[in-house]
GROMACS .gro file of N, CA and C in nm:
model
  435
    1MET      N    1  10.269  13.425   8.685
    1MET     CA    2  10.204  13.465   8.813
    1MET      C    3  10.244  13.495   8.908
    2THR      N    4  10.144  13.609   8.963
    2THR     CA    5  10.269  13.705   9.085
    2THR      C    6  10.179  13.646   9.214
    3TRP      N    7  10.230  13.655   9.283
    3TRP     CA    8  10.183  13.636   9.495
    3TRP      C    9  10.220  13.697   9.533
    4LYS      N   10  10.154  13.780   9.628
    4LYS     CA   11  10.172  13.852   9.732
    4LYS      C   12  10.176  13.782   9.870
    5ASN      N   13  10.306  13.860   9.947
    5ASN     CA   14  10.316  13.792  10.069
    5ASN      C   15  10.373  13.893  10.143
    6LYS      N   16  10.284  13.972  10.239
    6LYS     CA   17  10.308  14.115  10.313
    6LYS      C   18  10.400  14.179  10.248
    7SER      N   19  10.312  14.253  10.106
    7SER     CA   20  10.395  14.354  10.043
    7SER      C   21  10.485  14.284   9.974
    8LYS      N   22  10.564  14.174   9.955
    8LYS     CA   23  10.637  14.128   9.836
    8LYS      C   24  10.603  14.071   9.761
    9LYS      N   25  10.659  14.076   9.637
    9LYS     CA   26  10.581  14.029   9.530
    9LYS      C   27  10.691  13.920   9.452
   10THR      N   28  10.665  13.813   9.442
   10THR     CA   29  10.755  13.697   9.418
   10THR      C   30  10.652  13.647   9.253
   11SER      N   31  10.760  13.586   9.182
   11SER     CA   32  10.715  13.523   9.077
   11SER      C   33  10.708  13.353   9.036
   12SER      N   34  10.622  13.344   9.012
   12SER     CA   35  10.633  13.181   9.003
   12SER      C   36  10.564  13.110   8.867
   13SER      N   37  10.669  13.055   8.805
   13SER     CA   38  10.649  13.016   8.663
   13SER      C   39  10.662  12.844   8.643
   14SER      N   40  10.577  12.792   8.729
   14SER     CA   41  10.512  12.641   8.738
   14SER      C   42  10.412  12.643   8.628
   15SER      N   43  10.488  12.544   8.543
   15SER     CA   44  10.389  12.484   8.431
   15SER      C   45  10.287  12.364   8.478
   16ALA      N   46  10.292  12.345   8.600
   16ALA     CA   47  10.212  12.224   8.646
   16ALA      C   48  10.089  12.258   8.616
   17PRO      N   49  10.001  12.173   8.606
   17PRO     CA   50   9.837  12.205   8.544
   17PRO      C   51   9.776  12.242   8.681
   18THR      N   52   9.686  12.344   8.726
   18THR     CA   53   9.588  12.372   8.823
   18THR      C   54   9.476  12.301   8.811
   19LEU      N   55   9.474  12.315   8.955
   19LEU     CA   56   9.307  12.224   8.951
   19LEU      C   57   9.176  12.296   8.947
   20PRO      N   58   9.065  12.251   8.862
   20PRO     CA   59   8.965  12.309   8.875
   20PRO      C   60   8.895  12.378   9.020
   21PRO      N   61   8.855  12.501   8.987
   21PRO     CA   62   8.774  12.519   9.150
   21PRO      C   63   8.696  12.422   9.153
   22TYR      N   64   8.627  12.425   9.320
   22TYR     CA   65   8.564  12.346   9.346
   22TYR      C   66   8.422  12.377   9.363
   23HIS      N   67   8.325  12.320   9.307
   23HIS     CA   68   8.192  12.303   9.267
   23HIS      C   69   8.128  12.250   9.401
   24TYR      N   70   8.005  12.317   9.437
   24TYR     CA   71   7.951  12.246   9.569
   24TYR      C   72   7.836  12.159   9.514
   25PRO      N   73   7.786  12.063   9.529
   25PRO     CA   74   7.679  11.984   9.453
   25PRO      C   75   7.535  12.078   9.486
   26PRO      N   76   7.513  12.027   9.380
   26PRO     CA   77   7.330  12.127   9.376
   26PRO      C   78   7.235  12.096   9.531
   27LYS      N   79   7.193  12.140   9.562
   27LYS     CA   80   7.097  12.131   9.718
   27LYS      C   81   7.027  11.996   9.712
   28TRP      N   82   6.959  11.979   9.541
   28TRP     CA   83   6.886  11.869   9.546
   28TRP      C   84   6.974  11.742   9.553
   29VAL      N   85   7.069  11.716   9.548
   29VAL     CA   86   7.142  11.583   9.539
   29VAL      C   87   7.171  11.617   9.685
   30PRO      N   88   7.083  11.482   9.748
   30PRO     CA   89   7.118  11.497   9.914
   30PRO      C   90   7.249  11.449   9.948
   31ALA      N   91   7.283  11.417  10.071
   31ALA     CA   92   7.417  11.437  10.173
   31ALA      C   93   7.418  11.263  10.135
   32SER      N   94   7.307  11.211  10.140
   32SER     CA   95   7.364  11.060  10.143
   32SER      C   96   7.382  11.051   9.981
   33GLU      N   97   7.342  11.058   9.877
   33GLU     CA   98   7.371  11.021   9.758
   33GLU      C   99   7.490  11.085   9.711
   34ARG      N  100   7.538  11.143   9.749
   34ARG     CA  101   7.681  11.224   9.689
   34ARG      C  102   7.791  11.151   9.678
   35CYS      N  103   7.841  11.065   9.790
   35CYS     CA  104   7.937  10.989   9.789
   35CYS      C  105   7.912  10.847   9.685
   36ASN      N  106   7.810  10.877   9.577
   36ASN     CA  107   7.799  10.764   9.526
   36ASN      C  108   7.814  10.829   9.376
   37ASN      N  109   7.786  10.955   9.377
   37ASN     CA  110   7.765  11.044   9.258
   37ASN      C  111   7.879  11.086   9.200
   38PRO      N  112   7.903  11.006   9.076
   38PRO     CA  113   8.068  11.048   9.034
   38PRO      C  114   8.104  11.200   8.987
   39ASN      N  115   8.012  11.276   9.044
   39ASN     CA  116   8.055  11.433   8.981
   39ASN      C  117   8.069  11.507   9.113
   40TYR      N  118   8.021  11.413   9.200
   40TYR     CA  119   8.060  11.518   9.337
   40TYR      C  120   8.135  11.392   9.431
   41ASN      N  121   8.201  11.304   9.422
   41ASN     CA  122   8.269  11.249   9.489
   41ASN      C  123   8.371  11.321   9.600
   42ASN      N  124   8.391  11.268   9.714
   42ASN     CA  125   8.437  11.387   9.796
   42ASN      C  126   8.532  11.253   9.883
   43ASN      N  127   8.545  11.109   9.831
   43ASN     CA  128   8.623  11.007   9.856
   43ASN      C  129   8.812  11.018   9.812
   44LEU      N  130   8.841  11.103   9.859
   44LEU     CA  131   8.995  11.149   9.821
   44LEU      C  132   9.091  11.005   9.803
   45ILE      N  133   9.066  10.909   9.843
   45ILE     CA  134   9.114  10.754   9.808
   45ILE      C  135   9.109  10.732   9.694
   46THR      N  136   8.992  10.779   9.642
   46THR     CA  137   8.984  10.795   9.492
   46THR      C  138   9.098  10.782   9.408
   47PHE      N  139   9.146  10.902   9.480
   47PHE     CA  140   9.285  10.989   9.370
   47PHE      C  141   9.398  10.943   9.436
   48LEU      N  142   9.431  10.867   9.509
   48LEU     CA  143   9.560  10.779   9.574
   48LEU      C  144   9.620  10.774   9.498
   49PRO      N  145   9.779  10.717   9.455
   49PRO     CA  146   9.820  10.629   9.348
   49PRO      C  147   9.796  10.515   9.407
   50ARG      N  148   9.787  10.383   9.325
   50ARG     CA  149   9.748  10.283   9.364
   50ARG      C  150   9.842  10.132   9.277
   51THR      N  151   9.875  10.066   9.301
   51THR     CA  152   9.951   9.967   9.261
   51THR      C  153   9.834   9.836   9.196
   52VAL      N  154   9.868   9.794   9.064
   52VAL     CA  155   9.754   9.695   8.987
   52VAL      C  156   9.879   9.579   8.959
   53HIS      N  157   9.817   9.466   8.968
   53HIS     CA  158   9.892   9.366   8.901
   53HIS      C  159   9.819   9.345   8.817
   54LEU      N  160   9.848   9.328   8.692
   54LEU     CA  161   9.766   9.290   8.542
   54LEU      C  162   9.796   9.210   8.470
   55LYS      N  163   9.760   9.073   8.411
   55LYS     CA  164   9.812   8.988   8.369
   55LYS      C  165   9.734   9.015   8.214
   56ARG      N  166   9.760   8.927   8.074
   56ARG     CA  167   9.707   8.914   7.981
   56ARG      C  168   9.599   8.827   7.979
   57ASP      N  169   9.508   8.824   7.904
   57ASP     CA  170   9.405   8.756   7.891
   57ASP      C  171   9.418   8.640   7.824
   58LYS      N  172   9.347   8.547   7.781
   58LYS     CA  173   9.349   8.401   7.708
   58LYS      C  174   9.361   8.466   7.553
   59ASN      N  175   9.378   8.594   7.509
   59ASN     CA  176   9.382   8.614   7.399
   59ASN      C  177   9.478   8.712   7.425
   60ASN      N  178   9.596   8.677   7.490
   60ASN     CA  179   9.706   8.811   7.486
   60ASN      C  180   9.703   8.947   7.491
   61LEU      N  181   9.569   8.996   7.535
   61LEU     CA  182   9.560   9.112   7.535
   61LEU      C  183   9.505   9.198   7.678
   62LEU      N  184   9.562   9.300   7.670
   62LEU     CA  185   9.535   9.348   7.822
   62LEU      C  186   9.408   9.412   7.881
   63GLY      N  187   9.316   9.457   7.756
   63GLY     CA  188   9.209   9.508   7.775
   63GLY      C  189   9.177   9.641   7.795
   64LEU      N  190   9.299   9.733   7.744
   64LEU     CA  191   9.309   9.861   7.731
   64LEU      C  192   9.412   9.947   7.689
   65PHE      N  193   9.317  10.075   7.656
   65PHE     CA  194   9.414  10.188   7.575
   65PHE      C  195   9.503  10.309   7.626
   66ILE      N  196   9.589  10.354   7.553
   66ILE     CA  197   9.667  10.448   7.611
   66ILE      C  198   9.694  10.541   7.541
   67ARG      N  199   9.691  10.694   7.594
   67ARG     CA  200   9.723  10.791   7.491
   67ARG      C  201   9.843  10.899   7.596
   68GLY      N  202   9.864  10.998   7.530
   68GLY     CA  203   9.914  11.098   7.562
   68GLY      C  204  10.106  11.053   7.566
   69GLY      N  205  10.175  11.115   7.655
   69GLY     CA  206  10.358  11.117   7.674
   69GLY      C  207  10.393  11.247   7.676
   70PRO      N  208  10.512  11.278   7.711
   70PRO     CA  209  10.609  11.392   7.761
   70PRO      C  210  10.552  11.483   7.647
   71GLU      N  211  10.527  11.439   7.510
   71GLU     CA  212  10.488  11.554   7.420
   71GLU      C  213  10.381  11.611   7.432
   72SER      N  214  10.304  11.568   7.542
   72SER     CA  215  10.154  11.633   7.524
   72SER      C  216  10.158  11.741   7.679
   73GLU      N  217  10.268  11.673   7.744
   73GLU     CA  218  10.297  11.753   7.865
   73GLU      C  219  10.210  11.715   8.008
   74TYR      N  220  10.147  11.591   7.984
   74TYR     CA  221  10.073  11.564   8.079
   74TYR      C  222  10.090  11.411   8.120
   75GLY      N  223  10.134  11.335   8.092
   75GLY     CA  224  10.161  11.227   8.073
   75GLY      C  225  10.101  11.114   7.989
   76VAL      N  226  10.117  10.994   8.045
   76VAL     CA  227  10.027  10.864   7.954
   76VAL      C  228   9.936  10.873   8.065
   77TYR      N  229   9.765  10.845   8.001
   77TYR     CA  230   9.708  10.809   8.065
   77TYR      C  231   9.608  10.702   7.982
   78ILE      N  232   9.557  10.643   8.052
   78ILE     CA  233   9.461  10.502   7.993
   78ILE      C  234   9.311  10.583   7.936
   79SER      N  235   9.301  10.550   7.856
   79SER     CA  236   9.221  10.612   7.772
   79SER      C  237   9.103  10.547   7.760
   80VAL      N  238   9.096  10.386   7.744
   80VAL     CA  239   8.963  10.335   7.746
   80VAL      C  240   9.025  10.218   7.799
   81VAL      N  241   8.886  10.135   7.879
   81VAL     CA  242   8.909   9.975   7.933
   81VAL      C  243   8.839   9.922   7.865
   82LYS      N  244   8.817   9.814   7.818
   82LYS     CA  245   8.739   9.709   7.749
   82LYS      C  246   8.636   9.677   7.896
   83GLU      N  247   8.575   9.672   7.866
   83GLU     CA  248   8.455   9.599   7.980
   83GLU      C  249   8.486   9.409   7.968
   84ASP      N  250   8.447   9.387   8.118
   84ASP     CA  251   8.477   9.219   8.126
   84ASP      C  252   8.609   9.199   8.091
   85THR      N  253   8.711   9.267   8.126
   85THR     CA  254   8.838   9.203   8.106
   85THR      C  255   8.937   9.251   8.210
   86GLU      N  256   9.044   9.197   8.282
   86GLU     CA  257   9.118   9.196   8.372
   86GLU      C  258   9.149   9.326   8.424
   87ALA      N  259   9.168   9.407   8.313
   87ALA     CA  260   9.198   9.553   8.402
   87ALA      C  261   9.059   9.633   8.449
   88ALA      N  262   8.926   9.589   8.363
   88ALA     CA  263   8.833   9.634   8.439
   88ALA      C  264   8.795   9.568   8.570
   89LYS      N  265   8.809   9.484   8.585
   89LYS     CA  266   8.799   9.390   8.740
   89LYS      C  267   8.918   9.443   8.841
   90LEU      N  268   9.003   9.477   8.812
   90LEU     CA  269   9.101   9.555   8.870
   90LEU      C  270   9.076   9.690   8.892
   91GLY      N  271   8.962   9.761   8.849
   91GLY     CA  272   8.932   9.918   8.861
   91GLY      C  273   9.004  10.050   8.791
   92LEU      N  274   9.058   9.990   8.650
   92LEU     CA  275   9.158  10.057   8.578
   92LEU      C  276   9.029  10.121   8.521
   93LYS      N  277   9.056  10.243   8.520
   93LYS     CA  278   8.976  10.350   8.420
   93LYS      C  279   9.005  10.451   8.332
   94SER      N  280   8.915  10.505   8.271
   94SER     CA  281   8.980  10.637   8.205
   94SER      C  282   9.006  10.723   8.264
   95GLY      N  283   9.145  10.802   8.225
   95GLY     CA  284   9.155  10.909   8.342
   95GLY      C  285   9.262  10.860   8.439
   96ASP      N  286   9.315  10.736   8.425
   96ASP     CA  287   9.430  10.686   8.514
   96ASP      C  288   9.550  10.715   8.447
   97LYS      N  289   9.624  10.823   8.523
   97LYS     CA  290   9.768  10.818   8.484
   97LYS      C  291   9.876  10.721   8.506
   98ILE      N  292   9.960  10.663   8.426
   98ILE     CA  293  10.002  10.576   8.448
   98ILE      C  294  10.158  10.603   8.471
   99LEU      N  295  10.190  10.604   8.605
   99LEU     CA  296  10.286  10.662   8.683
   99LEU      C  297  10.399  10.525   8.644
  100SER      N  298  10.431  10.409   8.687
  100SER     CA  299  10.514  10.333   8.639
  100SER      C  300  10.466  10.234   8.608
  101ILE      N  301  10.583  10.141   8.527
  101ILE     CA  302  10.527   9.991   8.467
  101ILE      C  303  10.673   9.925   8.532
  102ASN      N  304  10.618   9.830   8.612
  102ASN     CA  305  10.726   9.718   8.621
  102ASN      C  306  10.807   9.838   8.699
  103ASN      N  307  10.828   9.947   8.801
  103ASN     CA  308  10.913   9.999   8.851
  103ASN      C  309  11.008  10.062   8.796
  104LEU      N  310  10.964  10.097   8.656
  104LEU     CA  311  10.983  10.167   8.547
  104LEU      C  312  10.906  10.344   8.545
  105ASP      N  313  10.985  10.442   8.615
  105ASP     CA  314  10.906  10.548   8.621
  105ASP      C  315  10.880  10.620   8.494
  106CYS      N  316  10.734  10.678   8.424
  106CYS     CA  317  10.660  10.693   8.307
  106CYS      C  318  10.624  10.855   8.275
  107SER      N  319  10.731  10.869   8.376
  107SER     CA  320  10.673  11.027   8.351
  107SER      C  321  10.705  11.116   8.230
  108ASP      N  322  10.840  11.063   8.217
  108ASP     CA  323  10.905  11.147   8.088
  108ASP      C  324  10.952  11.012   7.960
  109VAL      N  325  10.872  10.939   7.952
  109VAL     CA  326  10.835  10.823   7.903
  109VAL      C  327  10.760  10.833   7.733
  110ALA      N  328  10.848  10.843   7.615
  110ALA     CA  329  10.738  10.869   7.499
  110ALA      C  330  10.642  10.791   7.505
  111HIS      N  331  10.547  10.787   7.421
  111HIS     CA  332  10.404  10.705   7.419
  111HIS      C  333  10.437  10.567   7.333
  112ASP      N  334  10.508  10.563   7.239
  112ASP     CA  335  10.577  10.389   7.184
  112ASP      C  336  10.663  10.355   7.277
  113LYS      N  337  10.713  10.411   7.365
  113LYS     CA  338  10.780  10.377   7.475
  113LYS      C  339  10.701  10.261   7.558
  114VAL      N  340  10.661  10.348   7.565
  114VAL     CA  341  10.496  10.292   7.688
  114VAL      C  342  10.441  10.178   7.631
  115VAL      N  343  10.367  10.200   7.501
  115VAL     CA  344  10.348  10.059   7.407
  115VAL      C  345  10.391   9.945   7.452
  116SER      N  346  10.583   9.979   7.438
  116SER     CA  347  10.647   9.875   7.391
  116SER      C  348  10.648   9.796   7.549
  117LEU      N  349  10.667   9.885   7.634
  117LEU     CA  350  10.706   9.817   7.782
  117LEU      C  351  10.552   9.731   7.821
  118LEU      N  352  10.445   9.806   7.760
  118LEU     CA  353  10.286   9.726   7.813
  118LEU      C  354  10.324   9.580   7.701
  119GLN      N  355  10.398   9.588   7.612
  119GLN     CA  356  10.385   9.482   7.497
  119GLN      C  357  10.488   9.388   7.575
  120GLN      N  358  10.536   9.389   7.644
  120GLN     CA  359  10.706   9.303   7.683
  120GLN      C  360  10.648   9.189   7.728
  121SER      N  361  10.581   9.239   7.871
  121SER     CA  362  10.558   9.088   7.986
  121SER      C  363  10.419   9.040   7.961
  122GLU      N  364  10.418   8.927   8.017
  122GLU     CA  365  10.291   8.875   8.049
  122GLU      C  366  10.220   8.936   8.158
  123SER      N  367  10.315   8.965   8.291
  123SER     CA  368  10.237   9.003   8.377
  123SER      C  369  10.281   9.138   8.400
  124LEU      N  370  10.207   9.237   8.478
  124LEU     CA  371  10.291   9.401   8.456
  124LEU      C  372  10.216   9.434   8.631
  125GLU      N  373  10.328   9.541   8.645
  125GLU     CA  374  10.252   9.574   8.782
  125GLU      C  375  10.272   9.736   8.754
  126LEU      N  376  10.148   9.747   8.743
  126LEU     CA  377  10.136   9.948   8.717
  126LEU      C  378  10.104  10.019   8.812
  127LYS      N  379  10.164  10.134   8.832
  127LYS     CA  380  10.145  10.224   8.933
  127LYS      C  381  10.066  10.326   8.858
  128VAL      N  382   9.874  10.363   8.909
  128VAL     CA  383   9.840  10.441   8.831
  128VAL      C  384   9.782  10.558   8.921
  129GLN      N  385   9.741  10.660   8.889
  129GLN     CA  386   9.637  10.744   8.971
  129GLN      C  387   9.561  10.806   8.884
  130TYR      N  388   9.427  10.782   8.935
  130TYR     CA  389   9.298  10.874   8.883
  130TYR      C  390   9.340  11.008   8.892
  131PHE      N  391   9.325  11.096   8.801
  131PHE     CA  392   9.374  11.229   8.776
  131PHE      C  393   9.294  11.303   8.644
  132PRO      N  394   9.178  11.261   8.657
  132PRO     CA  395   9.087  11.315   8.558
  132PRO      C  396   9.070  11.437   8.508
  133HIS      N  397   9.122  11.545   8.575
  133HIS     CA  398   9.151  11.692   8.540
  133HIS      C  399   9.259  11.699   8.424
  134GLY      N  400   9.381  11.640   8.476
  134GLY     CA  401   9.481  11.612   8.376
  134GLY      C  402   9.510  11.552   8.268
  135TYR      N  403   9.382  11.453   8.256
  135TYR     CA  404   9.360  11.359   8.120
  135TYR      C  405   9.254  11.473   8.068
  136GLN      N  406   9.190  11.522   8.130
  136GLN     CA  407   9.119  11.614   8.017
  136GLN      C  408   9.190  11.759   7.959
  137LEU      N  409   9.281  11.785   8.060
  137LEU     CA  410   9.422  11.874   7.978
  137LEU      C  411   9.463  11.796   7.914
  138GLN      N  412   9.511  11.705   7.895
  138GLN     CA  413   9.580  11.632   7.816
  138GLN      C  414   9.496  11.607   7.687
  139ARG      N  415   9.359  11.599   7.650
  139ARG     CA  416   9.316  11.553   7.564
  139ARG      C  417   9.277  11.687   7.510
  140GLU      N  418   9.264  11.787   7.553
  140GLU     CA  419   9.229  11.924   7.528
  140GLU      C  420   9.353  11.989   7.435
  141ARG      N  421   9.492  11.932   7.470
  141ARG     CA  422   9.641  11.969   7.417
  141ARG      C  423   9.605  11.897   7.277
  142VAL      N  424   9.597  11.804   7.264
  142VAL     CA  425   9.621  11.723   7.140
  142VAL      C  426   9.512  11.737   7.080
  143GLY      N  427   9.391  11.795   7.101
  143GLY     CA  428   9.284  11.828   7.027
  143GLY      C  429   9.204  11.758   6.977
  144MET      N  430   9.193  11.666   7.104
  144MET     CA  431   9.120  11.546   7.062
  144MET      C  432   8.984  11.523   7.206
  145ILE      N  433   8.885  11.590   7.166
  145ILE     CA  434   8.799  11.607   7.297
  145ILE      C  435   8.671  11.510   7.237
   0.00000   0.00000   0.00000
């Protein structure tokens, strides 16, 4: 990618995903309803990293499934959260990127290692960040849409 800066050209070889262009909400969606519309949520708090303390349920389950890892280049994401589980009650959702588990950085940890970390303890401290665009890129890279 080439950037122009006062007649100077510099090259950037960043492999970080780019955000999609912003799409303004259609005029027929009233402004008062846009904040509750999942397609036009401009509440930036939704996208900030957050810490969740998760405990296993009475059946020893966490109530979530994951996908990804460094081999997919986009990290490990929560792919499914079962309804009526502790994970769902805490607000975990599909598209949440797992940043750390019990203060262990998961940015470059293999999928099977993350599964092992999730299975090890009764109580987990997860740091997650909702990033649906990265989750979609990760799904496309793996080829499972």
